[in-house]
Amino acid sequence: MDTIAFIGLGHMGAPMALNLIKAGYSVQVYDVQESSMASLRQAGARSATSASEAAQGALIIFTMLPAGRHVRQVYEGSQGLLQSAQEGALLVDCSTIEAQVSQDLAAQARQRGLHMLDAPVSGGTAGAAAGTLTFIVGGDEPALERARPYLEAMGKNIFHAGQAGAGQVAKICNNMLLGVLMAGTSEALALGVAHGLDPQVLSSIIARSSGRNWATELYNPWPGVMPDVPASREYQGGFGTALMLKDLGLAADAAVRQNSAVPLGELARNLYALHAAQGHDKQDFSSILKLYRGRD
Ligand code: NAD
């Protein structure tokens, strides 16, 4: 039975690690928050007291951390994974971070005789729990083939976007579009409701018309329109506003590097920044609707 290390057990990492356990792998976990390891221990994981301890004896090491600085913290330095991973180990970072950080870490890994993939995901917490995530992978093809069986235990679609960092670029393009679509969907629903329309009826109309999109079909921002989405549980769980703001910042930085025009992405970043500043940073990003409804 292969030993896998999994570091970062938040909204996404915990259900992903759980799916590896269910697939029969022996999983060693670590998170700075001790409490987030409890459910994994109950499911059969061995918990460690540091990332380097979790990496001991692991053929493959997954990380699922908030942002680039956390990823650097876990990989670099004398206690980092780049030092503590066993020879020949494969490192797979599933966090959404700057493409340059992924490229830099992959180069450092190569120098140490390790292989590294950036493999950010799409599909949200529901996809993580159901094992239906989409993995968007950057790195060498042989490394991806080595990772594939493990990725298949956690996801349904696996795309090879290109070399190191390419997974991150594809992921932020997707999330920039998602941020724009969620803000636009909220704007349209708020306009209709202000004119007396029922949000459920309007959502059904849009979902079968040319304005249809992922938010109207699967992740409606209006409370009560859809069961089992964050909007219907006071925007708890899901994909935090702070994380969407981070991804829109990554897209804006990437645009500056290539002199690309991203006016809608920039506008969306400003909307989510305002929304976060109003105290909604921990709520799901679909709570951007509140900016349009004007009340809690
Ligand atoms: P989260 O904040 O819920 O989880 C991150 C976990 O990392 C936390 O448990 C935290 O304690 C842990 N952590 C932080 N620093 C650490 C360290 N140095 N060592 C060990 N553990 C550490 O975040 P999340 O929602 O699980 O998202 C993780 C990544 O996945 C982010 O990059 C996010 O952008 C991306 N993502 C999230 C979603 C979503 O729907 N939540 C969807 C797709 C992609």
XYZ file of C-alpha atoms and ligand atoms in Angstrom:
340
model
C 0.000 0.000 0.000
C 1.556 3.333 -1.104
C 2.169 5.955 1.549
C 0.943 9.434 0.709
C 1.533 12.670 2.605
C -1.197 15.320 2.593
C -0.478 18.772 3.991
C -3.160 21.456 4.384
C -6.503 20.079 5.563
C -8.884 22.994 5.105
C -12.169 23.147 3.197
C -10.586 21.386 0.213
C -7.637 19.415 1.586
C -9.588 17.472 4.229
C -12.157 15.910 1.848
C -9.428 15.266 -0.751
C -7.278 13.423 1.798
C -10.358 11.490 2.907
C -10.906 10.249 -0.647
C -7.316 8.964 -0.773
C -7.958 7.050 2.466
C -11.199 5.637 1.002
C -9.228 4.511 -2.068
C -7.089 2.378 0.250
C -3.920 4.445 0.495
C -2.013 4.927 3.710
C -2.157 8.681 4.324
C 0.017 10.784 6.639
C -1.459 14.233 7.268
C -0.345 17.557 8.683
C -2.008 20.935 9.232
C -0.874 23.825 11.435
C -4.331 23.679 13.019
C -4.312 20.535 15.125
C -8.149 20.457 15.179
C -8.358 19.988 11.413
C -6.499 16.654 11.671
C -9.028 15.042 14.042
C -11.564 13.874 11.436
C -8.770 12.475 9.257
C -7.329 10.551 12.204
C -10.775 9.066 12.826
C -10.887 7.976 9.191
C -7.558 6.162 9.568
C -4.879 8.728 8.708
C -1.696 9.050 10.718
C -1.223 12.645 11.847
C 2.211 14.249 12.049
C 3.600 17.168 14.029
C 5.214 18.846 11.009
C 5.132 18.772 7.216
C 8.556 17.109 7.119
C 7.382 14.366 9.497
C 4.311 13.746 7.313
C 6.630 13.425 4.294
C 8.684 10.605 5.854
C 8.433 7.493 3.678
C 5.916 9.077 1.296
C 6.229 8.383 -2.430
C 3.923 11.230 -3.235
C 3.253 14.413 -1.298
C 0.183 16.598 -1.795
C -0.164 20.154 -0.513
C -3.390 22.194 -0.424
C -2.587 25.553 1.139
C -4.154 29.026 0.980
C -1.599 31.140 -0.934
C 1.921 31.332 -2.361
C 3.545 32.434 0.896
C 2.184 29.387 2.738
C 3.384 27.121 -0.065
C 6.908 28.617 0.072
C 6.864 28.208 3.863
C 6.030 24.502 3.583
C 8.457 23.693 0.732
C 11.477 25.908 1.416
C 13.933 26.260 4.297
C 15.810 23.639 6.260
C 12.553 21.997 7.443
C 10.826 22.346 4.070
C 9.557 19.525 1.869
C 12.270 20.142 -0.718
C 14.771 19.028 1.945
C 12.733 16.396 3.738
C 11.061 14.537 0.861
C 12.634 11.160 0.148
C 14.684 10.773 -3.022
C 12.543 10.356 -6.125
C 9.376 11.548 -4.366
C 6.735 13.350 -6.396
C 5.473 16.679 -5.032
C 2.011 17.819 -6.106
C 0.855 21.269 -5.060
C -2.899 21.687 -5.540
C -3.074 25.237 -4.108
C -3.951 28.159 -6.381
C -0.856 30.388 -6.324
C 1.370 32.582 -8.524
C 2.646 30.687 -11.600
C 6.163 32.055 -10.917
C 6.192 30.468 -7.441
C 5.184 27.100 -8.959
C 7.924 27.446 -11.613
C 10.528 28.404 -9.037
C 9.663 25.506 -6.716
C 9.606 23.033 -9.630
C 13.116 24.183 -10.627
C 14.361 23.794 -7.039
C 12.766 20.335 -6.884
C 14.531 19.289 -10.107
C 17.881 20.368 -8.660
C 17.260 18.057 -5.720
C 16.294 15.090 -7.868
C 12.585 15.465 -7.058
C 9.640 15.928 -9.407
C 6.980 18.544 -8.916
C 3.606 19.344 -10.459
C 1.317 22.318 -9.994
C -2.190 20.841 -9.965
C -4.730 23.471 -8.895
C -8.313 22.271 -8.843
C -11.767 23.376 -9.871
C -15.050 22.012 -8.570
C -15.291 23.542 -5.108
C -15.863 21.846 -1.789
C -18.724 19.757 -3.198
C -16.402 18.403 -5.906
C -13.704 17.724 -3.307
C -16.159 15.742 -1.159
C -17.620 13.813 -4.103
C -14.201 13.065 -5.633
C -15.181 14.821 -8.855
C -12.614 17.644 -8.939
C -11.021 18.892 -12.125
C -7.210 18.939 -11.884
C -5.409 21.482 -14.076
C -1.845 20.276 -14.204
C 1.436 21.955 -15.086
C 4.705 19.978 -15.304
C 6.289 17.022 -17.082
C 4.081 14.382 -18.691
C 5.828 11.397 -16.975
C 5.316 13.042 -13.576
C 1.638 13.547 -14.404
C 1.325 9.869 -15.377
C 2.839 8.909 -12.012
C 0.349 11.159 -10.213
C -2.663 10.089 -12.284
C -3.954 7.149 -10.175
C -3.925 9.325 -7.048
C -5.552 12.250 -8.841
C -8.222 9.855 -10.112
C -9.062 8.979 -6.513
C -9.936 12.640 -5.931
C -11.124 13.902 -9.295
C -12.974 13.166 -12.498
C -11.201 15.370 -15.060
C -7.448 15.721 -15.391
C -6.035 18.264 -17.848
C -2.396 18.750 -18.763
C -2.130 22.518 -19.344
C 1.615 22.549 -20.168
C 4.925 22.879 -18.352
C 5.480 24.029 -14.745
C 3.214 26.967 -13.858
C 0.817 26.339 -16.770
C -1.752 24.768 -14.436
C -1.798 27.965 -12.397
C -2.223 30.196 -15.444
C -5.175 28.146 -16.721
C -6.718 28.082 -13.246
C -6.622 31.865 -12.738
C -8.080 32.448 -16.205
C -10.987 30.221 -15.152
C -11.400 31.876 -11.767
C -11.239 35.388 -13.179
C -14.151 34.417 -15.423
C -15.965 32.826 -12.455
C -15.583 36.016 -10.380
C -16.995 38.092 -13.221
C -19.880 35.645 -13.793
C -20.865 35.534 -10.121
C -20.861 39.335 -9.829
C -22.827 39.643 -13.087
C -25.341 37.009 -12.021
C -25.859 38.791 -8.686
C -26.337 42.093 -10.500
C -28.951 40.641 -12.859
C -30.881 38.873 -10.067
C -30.876 41.999 -7.865
C -32.188 44.097 -10.763
C -35.027 41.656 -11.442
C -35.993 41.354 -7.781
C -35.951 45.163 -7.395
C -38.637 45.137 -10.107
C -40.717 42.608 -8.216
C -39.593 39.367 -9.899
C -39.300 36.153 -7.904
C -35.574 35.231 -7.768
C -36.468 31.540 -8.274
C -38.498 32.274 -11.408
C -35.895 34.675 -12.794
C -33.113 32.135 -12.107
C -35.049 29.414 -13.961
C -35.540 31.768 -16.913
C -31.849 32.728 -17.071
C -30.765 29.100 -16.614
C -32.660 28.211 -19.837
C -31.717 31.383 -21.730
C -28.599 32.939 -23.209
C -27.405 34.346 -19.869
C -27.023 30.856 -18.398
C -23.799 30.109 -16.574
C -22.356 27.960 -13.770
C -23.737 30.294 -11.070
C -27.321 30.145 -12.339
C -27.168 26.410 -13.031
C -25.289 25.080 -10.017
C -24.338 27.756 -7.492
C -27.089 30.359 -7.323
C -26.135 33.327 -5.094
C -29.721 34.119 -4.016
C -30.630 32.503 -0.654
C -33.216 29.744 -0.940
C -33.224 29.415 -4.730
C -31.102 26.248 -4.611
C -30.683 23.765 -1.753
C -27.172 22.682 -0.749
C -25.328 25.792 -1.938
C -23.604 28.321 0.366
C -26.276 30.992 -0.348
C -28.849 28.734 1.338
C -26.736 28.281 4.483
C -25.871 31.939 5.119
C -22.858 31.707 2.784
C -20.968 29.349 5.106
C -18.424 26.892 3.651
C -17.714 26.904 -0.068
C -15.110 29.180 -1.650
C -14.286 32.146 0.550
C -14.477 35.760 -0.662
C -10.861 36.201 0.520
C -9.760 33.331 -1.743
C -11.652 34.739 -4.743
C -10.049 38.125 -4.060
C -6.648 36.409 -3.965
C -7.286 34.689 -7.322
C -8.437 37.941 -8.953
C -5.242 39.549 -7.637
C -3.216 36.724 -9.205
C -5.031 37.325 -12.505
C -4.368 41.081 -12.280
C -0.645 40.461 -11.593
C -0.464 38.015 -14.495
C -2.123 40.608 -16.751
C 0.437 43.269 -15.776
C 3.303 40.883 -16.603
C 2.073 40.446 -20.189
C 0.517 43.918 -20.661
C -2.847 42.177 -21.105
C -6.111 44.093 -20.768
C -8.456 42.565 -18.178
C -10.943 45.386 -17.468
C -13.744 43.101 -16.255
C -11.344 41.062 -14.131
C -10.007 44.260 -12.541
C -13.522 45.560 -11.892
C -14.502 42.239 -10.328
C -11.358 42.350 -8.146
C -12.404 45.785 -6.878
C -15.964 44.608 -6.164
C -14.733 41.618 -4.132
C -12.207 43.869 -2.338
C -15.020 46.231 -1.280
C -17.147 43.291 -0.245
C -14.309 41.743 1.791
C -13.605 45.121 3.440
C -17.246 45.201 4.560
C -16.576 42.106 6.666
C -17.571 39.326 4.248
C -14.090 37.941 3.584
C -14.811 34.607 5.297
C -18.194 34.063 3.639
C -18.551 32.202 0.357
C -17.807 34.404 -2.666
C -21.442 34.168 -3.848
C -22.228 36.531 -0.944
C -21.106 39.277 -3.387
C -24.892 39.437 -3.938
C -25.078 41.472 -0.705
C -23.229 44.305 -2.432
C -26.221 44.570 -4.787
C -29.016 43.862 -2.310
C -27.590 46.458 0.049
C -28.472 44.624 3.230
C -27.412 41.577 5.230
P -8.533 26.739 3.702
O -8.064 28.043 4.222
O -9.847 26.184 4.121
O -7.423 25.613 4.033
C -6.045 25.812 4.037
C -5.442 24.951 5.155
O -4.017 25.111 5.116
C -5.893 25.380 6.557
O -6.405 24.253 7.244
C -4.617 25.913 7.198
O -4.539 25.685 8.594
C -3.553 25.120 6.452
N -2.221 25.731 6.507
C -1.876 27.031 6.336
N -0.543 27.174 6.450
C -0.038 25.935 6.712
C 1.272 25.442 6.938
N 2.341 26.249 6.925
N 1.423 24.114 7.157
C 0.350 23.287 7.181
N -0.925 23.699 6.979
C -1.106 25.012 6.746
O -8.444 26.865 2.112
P -9.204 25.947 1.026
O -10.551 26.489 0.755
O -9.034 24.504 1.404
O -8.329 26.291 -0.273
C -7.013 25.774 -0.432
C -6.511 26.182 -1.811
O -7.390 25.658 -2.799
C -6.454 27.707 -2.036
O -5.302 28.026 -2.781
C -7.727 27.976 -2.817
O -7.594 29.136 -3.643
C -7.863 26.704 -3.627
N -9.250 26.357 -4.008
C -10.269 26.437 -3.108
C -11.561 26.096 -3.508
C -12.742 26.169 -2.544
O -13.886 26.038 -3.017
N -12.520 26.362 -1.250
C -11.796 25.656 -4.819
C -10.735 25.548 -5.689
C -9.447 25.894 -5.281
